[in-house]
C-alpha cells in the first residue's frame, strides 16, 4: 500500500506523520490515506482508490474539488507574481464581496487562517472594551491560539485550565467557559464577572463537537446579554460562513454580531481568513487604532483570487437556489441515516452540515455529544471507507456536502450505509 509507505516515511519527518492532528486517523484505528488528487465530489488516494468525499478539506470545498473557474482565477493570478507585500485591487474586491454577502462586515481585515482571525478579533474586542475576560462555550473550537485551548474547571474550580501542554495557566485564566445552549451558564458568568467581560465568542452553529444546532432563542439571548453588559458578541463563522447561506449563520438566524470571523470557504481552498465587523470597533486596529495586528502574506494575491472566484460563483449560484439545493441534499442524507440506523443514532443536520452521533440521546451540547460511542463510530467509518465513502475520521467532526455532490452520490452513500449492516 503506497499510503502505508508514505505514512512510515512521513512519521520520520513530522509528528505523527501529519501537519494537523486529526489527519492521522488516530481515533478510527487505521493508517491515514494519502491523497493523490481530487475532482468534483471525488477524492483519490495514492493507491488509486476513489471515494465520495464528505470531508471537503474540512469545509472549504463547497464548490467541490478542482472547480475550473477557481483554478483558472488562481492560474491567472500567478502570472502576475505570487506576493508583493503591498496593497492590491484584489483585496478591495474580496472585501466588497464579503460586505455584499455579510452586511455586518463594515470593516474587514484579511489574515491567513481561522486561528489568526479569531485571535485577532478577540484582541480587538479587548482593546475596544478595555476588559480582559472572554466567554467561550465548551465544545466550540476557535483555532489553536493559547487563550482558547481551555477546558472548564471542574466542580470547585472556577478557573479555566489549559487543554494543551505548553499553555501557561496565566494565558487561560481570562477565558471563561459556558455550556452551549445553556443560558443560565452564561448569565452566571456575567453576574460573577460584572463589567469585566470583553466578549462572548460562539460558533453560531457548533460544528466542532459534531454538528450541534442552537436552540430557539439561544443566539438572541447571547445578543441581548452582551449588549446589556457592554460586551461584544463575536460569531465565529469559519465553518458556517458562506455555507448555511450566503450571509452565513447571521443571515440564517437573523442576528447581527459585533464582530465575525470567516475562514475555510472564503479562501476557496487556499490559506485565507477574515475578521471584521462594526466600523467603530474595527477602527481600533492598526494603523488607524492602537490594536496591533499584521501579516507578511495577509491578503496574498493568489489566495485572494481563489476567494474572489469562489464568492462570485456562490453569489451567482445563490440566484439559482444553491443553498436550497444544499439543504435538500443534507436532509435527504440525514433521513437516509435515520431510516437505516433508526434509534441507534442521533442525527443533527442543517443545510450542508451533518453529524451522525452513535448515541440514543438528543445531542444539544458538549455533554450529550460526548455520550456518543467513538468505538462504534470507528467501525462505521472503516465500513464506509471500504465502500468508497470518505468521512471525517472522528465522531466529533461534521460531514460537509458540496454543490457538486450529485443525487447519485447521495444515493450511493445511503446504499453504503445499508450495506454496512448493523455495525452498531
Ligand atoms: C477550522 C476552524 C477554526 C480554525 O481555523 P484554521 O484555519 O484551522 O486555523 C476556527 N474556528 C472554527 C469554527 C473552525 O471550524
Tab-separated table of C-alpha atoms and ligand atoms in Angstrom:
chain	number	residue	atom	x	y	z
A	1	UNK	CA	0.000	0.000	0.000
A	2	UNK	CA	1.517	3.299	-1.086
A	3	UNK	CA	-0.385	5.190	1.637
A	4	UNK	CA	1.234	2.988	4.290
A	5	UNK	CA	4.699	3.506	2.800
A	6	UNK	CA	4.207	7.271	2.707
A	7	UNK	CA	2.902	7.207	6.269
A	8	UNK	CA	6.038	5.412	7.523
A	9	UNK	CA	8.211	7.877	5.635
A	10	UNK	CA	6.275	10.908	6.934
A	11	UNK	CA	6.332	9.697	10.534
A	12	UNK	CA	10.106	10.019	10.465
A	13	UNK	CA	9.754	13.626	9.388
A	14	UNK	CA	6.664	15.081	11.055
A	15	UNK	CA	4.991	14.478	14.411
A	16	UNK	CA	2.571	11.620	13.753
A	17	UNK	CA	3.382	11.902	10.053
A	18	UNK	CA	0.934	14.780	9.604
A	19	UNK	CA	0.633	18.553	9.690
A	20	UNK	CA	-2.668	18.654	11.592
A	21	UNK	CA	-3.556	16.028	14.194
A	22	UNK	CA	-6.961	14.771	13.019
A	23	UNK	CA	-5.423	13.737	9.684
A	24	UNK	CA	-3.568	10.906	11.417
A	25	UNK	CA	-6.802	8.835	11.716
A	26	UNK	CA	-5.881	8.089	15.355
A	27	UNK	CA	-9.469	7.806	16.536
A	28	UNK	CA	-10.554	5.370	13.820
A	29	UNK	CA	-7.721	2.902	14.357
A	30	UNK	CA	-6.112	2.757	10.945
A	31	UNK	CA	-3.406	4.443	8.927
A	32	UNK	CA	-4.357	7.638	7.092
A	33	UNK	CA	-4.958	7.712	3.372
A	34	UNK	CA	-2.501	9.799	1.418
A	35	UNK	CA	-4.302	11.760	-1.257
A	36	UNK	CA	-3.140	11.996	-4.826
A	37	UNK	CA	-5.811	14.281	-6.266
A	38	UNK	CA	-9.483	15.196	-6.107
A	39	UNK	CA	-12.086	16.336	-8.619
A	40	UNK	CA	-15.728	17.240	-8.142
A	41	UNK	CA	-17.207	15.193	-5.299
A	42	UNK	CA	-14.479	12.548	-5.513
A	43	UNK	CA	-11.133	12.174	-3.813
A	44	UNK	CA	-8.439	9.697	-4.918
A	45	UNK	CA	-5.720	8.185	-2.757
A	46	UNK	CA	-2.209	7.276	-3.898
A	47	UNK	CA	-3.309	3.641	-4.232
A	48	UNK	CA	-5.812	4.586	-6.911
A	49	UNK	CA	-8.957	4.207	-4.795
A	50	UNK	CA	-11.870	6.553	-5.450
A	51	UNK	CA	-14.084	7.885	-2.673
A	52	UNK	CA	-17.067	10.187	-2.421
A	53	UNK	CA	-15.601	12.922	-0.226
A	54	UNK	CA	-17.562	14.282	2.741
A	55	UNK	CA	-14.568	15.972	4.367
A	56	UNK	CA	-14.132	18.521	1.577
A	57	UNK	CA	-10.897	19.782	3.149
A	58	UNK	CA	-12.893	20.320	6.384
A	59	UNK	CA	-15.237	22.779	4.733
A	60	UNK	CA	-13.559	24.997	2.150
A	61	UNK	CA	-14.509	22.986	-0.947
A	62	UNK	CA	-18.184	23.952	-1.093
A	63	UNK	CA	-17.978	24.043	-4.899
A	64	UNK	CA	-16.386	20.611	-4.992
A	65	UNK	CA	-12.770	19.880	-5.824
A	66	UNK	CA	-10.836	21.426	-8.674
A	67	UNK	CA	-13.509	23.841	-9.873
A	68	UNK	CA	-12.216	25.033	-13.243
A	69	UNK	CA	-13.296	28.632	-12.630
A	70	UNK	CA	-11.446	28.884	-9.315
A	71	UNK	CA	-8.356	27.152	-10.661
A	72	UNK	CA	-8.381	29.438	-13.706
A	73	UNK	CA	-8.512	32.513	-11.463
A	74	UNK	CA	-5.595	31.208	-9.403
A	75	UNK	CA	-3.539	30.445	-12.527
A	76	UNK	CA	-4.211	33.917	-13.915
A	77	UNK	CA	-3.179	35.496	-10.616
A	78	UNK	CA	0.075	33.503	-10.576
A	79	UNK	CA	1.099	35.070	-13.868
A	80	UNK	CA	1.290	38.443	-12.136
A	81	UNK	CA	3.536	37.375	-9.278
A	82	UNK	CA	2.953	35.482	-6.065
A	83	UNK	CA	3.201	38.123	-3.358
A	84	UNK	CA	4.062	41.805	-3.133
A	85	UNK	CA	3.635	42.825	0.488
A	86	UNK	CA	1.762	45.860	-0.809
A	87	UNK	CA	-1.945	46.522	-1.291
A	88	UNK	CA	-3.744	45.248	-4.405
A	89	UNK	CA	-7.143	45.760	-6.004
A	90	UNK	CA	-7.982	42.123	-5.356
A	91	UNK	CA	-8.114	42.777	-1.601
A	92	UNK	CA	-10.665	45.532	-2.136
A	93	UNK	CA	-12.702	43.326	-4.468
A	94	UNK	CA	-12.779	40.467	-1.977
A	95	UNK	CA	-13.678	42.810	0.885
A	96	UNK	CA	-16.517	44.292	-1.200
A	97	UNK	CA	-17.853	40.819	-1.983
A	98	UNK	CA	-17.731	39.827	1.692
A	99	UNK	CA	-19.525	43.010	2.712
A	100	UNK	CA	-22.119	42.467	-0.015
A	101	UNK	CA	-22.862	38.986	1.369
A	102	UNK	CA	-22.483	39.845	5.065
A	103	UNK	CA	-23.578	43.439	5.722
A	104	UNK	CA	-22.329	43.430	9.348
A	105	UNK	CA	-18.760	43.315	7.956
A	106	UNK	CA	-18.413	47.084	7.691
A	107	UNK	CA	-14.631	46.912	8.042
A	108	UNK	CA	-12.586	43.871	7.158
A	109	UNK	CA	-9.079	42.573	7.737
A	110	UNK	CA	-7.698	39.641	5.764
A	111	UNK	CA	-5.448	37.119	7.522
A	112	UNK	CA	-4.134	33.629	6.750
A	113	UNK	CA	-6.003	31.182	8.988
A	114	UNK	CA	-9.095	30.868	11.123
A	115	UNK	CA	-6.887	30.651	14.195
A	116	UNK	CA	-5.379	34.017	13.365
A	117	UNK	CA	-8.770	35.584	12.585
A	118	UNK	CA	-10.251	34.583	15.947
A	119	UNK	CA	-7.151	35.514	17.920
A	120	UNK	CA	-7.188	38.958	16.299
A	121	UNK	CA	-10.936	39.524	16.741
A	122	UNK	CA	-10.608	38.798	20.452
A	123	UNK	CA	-7.683	41.200	20.746
A	124	UNK	CA	-9.840	43.876	19.122
A	125	UNK	CA	-12.749	43.145	21.481
A	126	UNK	CA	-10.411	43.501	24.452
A	127	UNK	CA	-8.898	46.676	23.067
A	128	UNK	CA	-12.302	48.191	22.387
A	129	UNK	CA	-13.889	47.363	25.734
A	130	UNK	CA	-10.766	47.724	27.865
A	131	UNK	CA	-11.685	44.395	29.506
A	132	UNK	CA	-9.679	41.158	29.699
A	133	UNK	CA	-12.158	38.341	30.220
A	134	UNK	CA	-13.843	36.435	27.427
A	135	UNK	CA	-16.567	33.790	27.369
A	136	UNK	CA	-16.414	30.733	25.121
A	137	UNK	CA	-18.519	27.565	25.018
A	138	UNK	CA	-17.404	24.071	25.872
A	139	UNK	CA	-17.092	22.031	22.673
A	140	UNK	CA	-16.756	25.056	20.390
A	141	UNK	CA	-13.403	25.264	18.595
A	142	UNK	CA	-11.861	28.571	17.644
A	143	UNK	CA	-8.400	27.575	16.468
A	144	UNK	CA	-5.318	26.748	18.493
A	145	UNK	CA	-4.269	30.088	19.983
A	146	UNK	CA	-3.172	29.806	23.627
A	147	UNK	CA	-6.089	31.561	25.280
A	148	UNK	CA	-8.674	29.387	23.548
A	149	UNK	CA	-7.225	25.979	24.361
A	150	UNK	CA	-9.109	25.653	27.613
A	151	UNK	CA	-11.311	23.222	29.381
A	152	UNK	CA	-13.766	24.268	32.044
A	153	UNK	CA	-12.614	24.000	35.614
A	154	UNK	CA	-14.443	21.119	37.238
A	155	UNK	CA	-16.559	21.417	40.358
A	156	UNK	CA	-14.920	23.702	42.872
A	157	UNK	CA	-12.566	25.169	40.306
A	158	UNK	CA	-13.776	28.451	38.959
A	159	UNK	CA	-10.736	28.998	36.791
A	160	UNK	CA	-10.418	27.505	33.342
A	161	UNK	CA	-7.391	25.295	32.841
A	162	UNK	CA	-5.332	24.741	29.679
A	163	UNK	CA	-6.402	21.888	27.412
A	164	UNK	CA	-2.922	21.535	25.935
A	165	UNK	CA	0.547	21.145	27.352
A	166	UNK	CA	2.632	24.231	26.789
A	167	UNK	CA	-0.140	26.700	27.575
A	168	UNK	CA	0.559	28.625	30.805
A	169	UNK	CA	-2.331	28.925	33.249
A	170	UNK	CA	-1.881	32.682	33.010
A	171	UNK	CA	-2.925	32.535	29.339
A	172	UNK	CA	-6.251	30.840	30.031
A	173	UNK	CA	-7.259	32.443	33.319
A	174	UNK	CA	-9.261	35.097	31.477
A	175	UNK	CA	-11.147	32.570	29.356
A	176	UNK	CA	-14.459	31.688	30.999
A	177	UNK	CA	-16.276	28.602	29.774
A	178	UNK	CA	-20.056	28.334	29.434
A	179	UNK	CA	-22.251	25.481	28.189
A	180	UNK	CA	-23.656	25.627	24.658
A	181	UNK	CA	-27.456	26.118	24.614
A	182	UNK	CA	-27.431	26.816	28.363
A	183	UNK	CA	-28.460	30.402	29.022
A	184	UNK	CA	-28.063	30.121	32.793
A	185	UNK	CA	-24.408	29.197	32.460
A	186	UNK	CA	-23.852	32.433	30.532
A	187	UNK	CA	-25.916	34.586	32.907
A	188	UNK	CA	-23.949	33.228	35.865
A	189	UNK	CA	-20.623	34.205	34.283
A	190	UNK	CA	-21.885	37.724	33.614
A	191	UNK	CA	-23.121	38.036	37.226
A	192	UNK	CA	-19.858	36.752	38.683
A	193	UNK	CA	-17.721	38.955	36.428
A	194	UNK	CA	-19.654	42.198	36.291
A	195	UNK	CA	-18.105	44.786	33.994
A	196	UNK	CA	-15.137	42.519	33.215
A	197	UNK	CA	-16.234	40.536	30.156
A	198	UNK	CA	-14.988	41.850	26.811
A	199	UNK	CA	-16.852	39.438	24.567
A	200	UNK	CA	-18.730	36.222	24.070
A	201	UNK	CA	-17.418	34.132	21.187
A	202	UNK	CA	-19.571	31.372	19.755
A	203	UNK	CA	-19.908	29.112	16.749
A	204	UNK	CA	-23.499	30.101	15.909
A	205	UNK	CA	-23.978	26.508	14.785
A	206	UNK	CA	-21.434	24.404	16.648
A	207	UNK	CA	-19.633	22.123	14.215
A	208	UNK	CA	-16.521	21.054	16.084
A	209	UNK	CA	-18.161	18.691	18.593
A	210	UNK	CA	-20.076	17.237	15.704
A	211	UNK	CA	-22.871	19.461	14.453
A	212	UNK	CA	-24.969	20.924	17.271
A	213	UNK	CA	-27.722	23.408	16.466
A	214	UNK	CA	-28.517	26.449	18.577
A	215	UNK	CA	-31.863	26.007	20.297
A	216	UNK	CA	-34.570	28.530	19.643
A	217	UNK	CA	-33.764	31.846	21.285
A	218	UNK	CA	-30.198	30.940	22.313
A	219	UNK	CA	-28.417	33.226	19.847
A	220	UNK	CA	-30.952	36.025	20.506
A	221	UNK	CA	-30.196	35.624	24.197
A	222	UNK	CA	-26.443	35.963	23.562
A	223	UNK	CA	-27.127	39.082	21.519
A	224	UNK	CA	-29.104	40.712	24.320
A	225	UNK	CA	-26.959	39.720	27.303
A	226	UNK	CA	-23.792	41.001	25.614
A	227	UNK	CA	-25.456	44.290	24.677
A	228	UNK	CA	-26.885	44.706	28.186
A	229	UNK	CA	-23.447	44.206	29.717
A	230	UNK	CA	-21.383	46.322	27.346
A	231	UNK	CA	-19.677	43.226	25.945
A	232	UNK	CA	-19.244	42.328	22.272
A	233	UNK	CA	-20.753	39.336	20.509
A	234	UNK	CA	-18.376	37.532	18.148
A	235	UNK	CA	-19.720	34.943	15.728
A	236	UNK	CA	-17.033	32.502	14.667
A	237	UNK	CA	-18.362	31.717	11.207
A	238	UNK	CA	-15.241	29.948	9.980
A	239	UNK	CA	-17.426	26.928	9.152
A	240	UNK	CA	-20.918	28.441	8.848
A	241	UNK	CA	-19.888	31.448	6.747
A	242	UNK	CA	-20.971	31.113	3.090
A	243	UNK	CA	-22.205	27.601	3.968
A	244	UNK	CA	-25.562	27.989	5.728
A	245	UNK	CA	-26.399	30.851	3.418
A	246	UNK	CA	-24.505	33.499	1.503
A	247	UNK	CA	-24.673	35.638	4.644
A	248	UNK	CA	-23.711	32.763	6.956
A	249	UNK	CA	-25.423	31.886	10.207
A	250	UNK	CA	-26.063	35.558	10.962
A	251	UNK	CA	-28.308	35.793	7.918
A	252	UNK	CA	-29.823	32.360	8.534
A	253	UNK	CA	-30.831	33.252	12.099
A	254	UNK	CA	-31.235	36.988	11.628
A	255	UNK	CA	-28.791	38.018	14.379
A	256	UNK	CA	-26.226	40.774	13.902
A	257	UNK	CA	-22.983	40.177	15.824
A	258	UNK	CA	-20.494	42.963	16.547
A	259	UNK	CA	-17.561	41.084	15.073
A	260	UNK	CA	-17.313	37.958	12.925
A	261	UNK	CA	-14.616	35.621	11.725
A	262	UNK	CA	-14.593	33.710	8.453
A	263	UNK	CA	-12.195	31.129	7.061
A	264	UNK	CA	-12.345	27.891	5.110
A	265	UNK	CA	-14.789	28.703	2.225
A	266	UNK	CA	-13.746	32.364	1.986
A	267	UNK	CA	-10.290	31.262	0.802
A	268	UNK	CA	-11.636	28.782	-1.734
A	269	UNK	CA	-9.099	26.178	-0.588
A	270	UNK	CA	-6.115	28.483	-0.125
A	271	UNK	CA	-4.913	29.903	3.217
A	272	UNK	CA	-7.085	32.951	3.787
A	273	UNK	CA	-9.361	34.046	6.604
A	274	UNK	CA	-11.124	37.212	7.659
A	275	UNK	CA	-12.177	39.108	10.730
A	276	UNK	CA	-14.243	42.219	10.822
A	277	UNK	CA	-17.450	43.894	11.829
A	278	UNK	CA	-18.631	47.205	13.181
A	279	UNK	CA	-16.684	50.160	11.817
A	280	UNK	CA	-16.189	51.866	15.183
A	281	UNK	CA	-14.786	48.656	16.660
A	282	UNK	CA	-12.559	47.754	13.700
A	283	UNK	CA	-11.128	51.276	13.730
A	284	UNK	CA	-9.261	50.084	16.830
A	285	UNK	CA	-6.950	48.104	14.506
A	286	UNK	CA	-3.548	49.483	13.471
A	287	UNK	CA	-2.685	51.631	11.600
A	288	UNK	CA	-5.900	53.521	12.499
A	289	UNK	CA	-6.081	52.392	16.114
A	290	UNK	CA	-3.953	51.006	18.914
A	291	UNK	CA	-4.624	47.258	18.479
A	292	UNK	CA	-1.646	45.766	16.674
A	293	UNK	CA	-2.144	43.031	14.085
A	294	UNK	CA	-0.125	42.392	10.921
A	295	UNK	CA	0.846	39.723	8.392
A	296	UNK	CA	3.501	39.321	5.696
A	297	UNK	CA	1.271	37.254	3.429
A	298	UNK	CA	-2.089	38.702	4.514
A	299	UNK	CA	-4.327	39.450	1.532
A	300	UNK	CA	-1.983	37.446	-0.654
A	301	UNK	CA	-2.962	37.835	-4.337
A	302	UNK	CA	-3.215	34.109	-5.066
A	303	UNK	CA	-5.375	33.271	-2.033
A	304	UNK	CA	-7.428	36.401	-2.682
A	305	UNK	CA	-8.025	35.310	-6.281
A	306	UNK	CA	-9.348	31.944	-5.086
A	307	UNK	CA	-11.602	33.690	-2.558
A	308	UNK	CA	-12.965	36.161	-5.107
A	309	UNK	CA	-13.705	33.424	-7.653
A	310	UNK	CA	-15.416	31.272	-5.021
A	311	UNK	CA	-17.603	34.066	-3.659
A	312	UNK	CA	-18.575	35.244	-7.151
A	313	UNK	CA	-19.677	31.734	-8.071
A	314	UNK	CA	-21.607	31.373	-4.802
A	315	UNK	CA	-23.372	34.707	-5.381
A	316	UNK	CA	-24.320	33.627	-8.891
A	317	UNK	CA	-25.412	30.125	-7.899
A	318	UNK	CA	-27.384	31.503	-4.970
A	319	UNK	CA	-29.672	33.174	-7.520
A	320	UNK	CA	-30.328	29.707	-8.886
A	321	UNK	CA	-31.181	28.303	-5.478
A	322	UNK	CA	-27.834	26.782	-4.467
A	323	UNK	CA	-28.467	26.946	-0.716
A	324	UNK	CA	-31.935	25.419	-1.037
A	325	UNK	CA	-30.381	22.580	-3.023
A	326	UNK	CA	-27.719	22.060	-0.367
A	327	UNK	CA	-30.416	21.945	2.302
A	328	UNK	CA	-32.305	19.360	0.250
A	329	UNK	CA	-29.252	17.139	-0.181
A	330	UNK	CA	-28.459	17.473	3.514
A	331	UNK	CA	-31.921	16.483	4.619
A	332	UNK	CA	-32.132	13.544	2.185
A	333	UNK	CA	-28.849	12.251	3.566
A	334	UNK	CA	-29.936	12.841	7.171
A	335	UNK	CA	-33.193	10.972	6.548
A	336	UNK	CA	-31.214	8.158	4.933
A	337	UNK	CA	-29.155	7.788	8.091
A	338	UNK	CA	-32.216	7.994	10.337
A	339	UNK	CA	-34.117	5.389	8.319
A	340	UNK	CA	-31.293	2.877	8.109
A	341	UNK	CA	-29.836	3.296	11.591
A	342	UNK	CA	-33.055	4.118	13.393
A	343	UNK	CA	-32.920	4.563	17.140
A	344	UNK	CA	-29.242	3.702	17.349
A	345	UNK	CA	-28.106	7.114	16.239
A	346	UNK	CA	-28.917	10.756	16.708
A	347	UNK	CA	-28.582	12.838	13.543
A	348	UNK	CA	-28.132	16.620	13.581
A	349	UNK	CA	-28.331	18.384	10.224
A	350	UNK	CA	-28.616	21.908	8.984
A	351	UNK	CA	-28.082	22.797	5.344
A	352	UNK	CA	-24.986	21.018	4.077
A	353	UNK	CA	-23.667	20.246	7.582
A	354	UNK	CA	-24.441	16.902	9.147
A	355	UNK	CA	-23.374	14.673	12.031
A	356	UNK	CA	-24.361	11.129	12.906
A	357	UNK	CA	-23.824	10.542	16.618
A	358	UNK	CA	-23.790	6.988	17.907
A	359	UNK	CA	-25.921	7.800	20.912
A	360	UNK	CA	-29.614	7.470	21.659
A	361	UNK	CA	-29.952	10.781	23.437
A	362	UNK	CA	-30.597	14.069	21.667
A	363	UNK	CA	-27.313	15.913	21.111
A	364	UNK	CA	-27.686	19.534	22.174
A	365	UNK	CA	-24.416	20.353	23.961
A	366	UNK	CA	-20.939	19.027	24.734
A	367	UNK	CA	-22.102	16.619	27.429
A	368	UNK	CA	-24.600	14.880	25.161
A	369	UNK	CA	-22.185	14.947	22.201
A	370	UNK	CA	-19.523	13.043	24.094
A	371	UNK	CA	-22.065	10.415	25.109
A	372	UNK	CA	-21.583	9.121	21.549
A	373	UNK	CA	-19.767	5.794	21.229
A	374	UNK	CA	-16.493	6.502	19.437
A	375	UNK	CA	-15.685	2.785	19.049
A	376	UNK	CA	-18.823	2.229	17.022
A	377	UNK	CA	-18.034	5.349	15.033
A	378	UNK	CA	-14.618	3.855	14.192
A	379	UNK	CA	-16.271	0.653	12.919
A	380	UNK	CA	-18.773	2.646	10.920
A	381	UNK	CA	-16.047	4.885	9.464
A	382	UNK	CA	-13.998	1.882	8.315
A	383	UNK	CA	-17.026	0.083	6.877
A	384	UNK	CA	-17.998	3.174	4.894
A	385	UNK	CA	-14.429	3.719	3.681
A	386	UNK	CA	-14.387	0.186	2.287
A	387	UNK	CA	-17.495	1.062	0.316
A	388	UNK	CA	-15.911	4.152	-1.151
A	389	UNK	CA	-17.249	6.801	1.217
A	390	UNK	CA	-14.679	9.133	2.773
A	391	UNK	CA	-15.979	10.520	6.073
A	392	UNK	CA	-14.292	12.573	8.767
A	393	UNK	CA	-12.029	10.248	10.768
A	394	UNK	CA	-13.617	11.410	14.030
A	395	UNK	CA	-17.048	11.243	15.618
A	396	UNK	CA	-16.826	14.906	16.511
A	397	UNK	CA	-16.438	16.454	13.071
A	398	UNK	CA	-19.110	17.477	10.589
A	399	UNK	CA	-19.905	15.883	7.240
A	400	UNK	CA	-19.633	18.522	4.515
A	401	UNK	CA	-21.767	18.333	1.374
A	402	UNK	CA	-20.716	20.350	-1.661
A	403	UNK	CA	-22.647	21.908	-4.529
A	404	UNK	CA	-21.282	19.206	-6.794
A	405	UNK	CA	-22.371	16.166	-4.774
A	406	UNK	CA	-24.974	14.624	-7.058
A	407	UNK	CA	-28.206	12.846	-6.271
A	408	UNK	CA	-26.354	9.740	-7.345
A	409	UNK	CA	-23.577	10.423	-4.791
A	410	UNK	CA	-26.157	10.835	-2.048
A	411	UNK	CA	-27.965	7.686	-3.076
A	412	UNK	CA	-24.692	5.725	-3.249
A	413	UNK	CA	-23.909	6.918	0.264
A	414	UNK	CA	-27.262	5.793	1.619
A	415	UNK	CA	-26.808	2.428	-0.129
A	416	UNK	CA	-23.400	2.129	1.546
A	417	UNK	CA	-24.965	2.722	4.964
A	418	UNK	CA	-27.428	-0.082	4.309
A	419	UNK	CA	-24.625	-2.364	3.102
A	420	UNK	CA	-22.526	-1.857	6.209
A	421	UNK	CA	-25.140	-3.852	8.095
A	422	UNK	CA	-25.651	-3.471	11.798
A	423	UNK	CA	-22.218	-2.423	12.986
A	424	UNK	CA	-23.597	-0.570	15.978
B	1	LIG	C1	-11.381	25.486	11.489
B	1	LIG	C2	-11.877	26.441	12.500
B	1	LIG	C3	-11.052	27.429	13.067
B	1	LIG	C4	-9.575	27.471	12.821
B	1	LIG	O1	-9.265	27.710	11.514
B	1	LIG	P1	-7.800	27.300	10.960
B	1	LIG	O2	-7.780	27.863	9.579
B	1	LIG	O3	-7.737	25.823	11.023
B	1	LIG	O4	-6.805	27.941	11.854
B	1	LIG	C5	-11.632	28.363	13.889
B	1	LIG	N1	-12.946	28.335	14.168
B	1	LIG	C6	-13.762	27.398	13.665
B	1	LIG	C7	-15.213	27.443	13.987
B	1	LIG	C8	-13.251	26.402	12.834
B	1	LIG	O5	-14.056	25.448	12.369
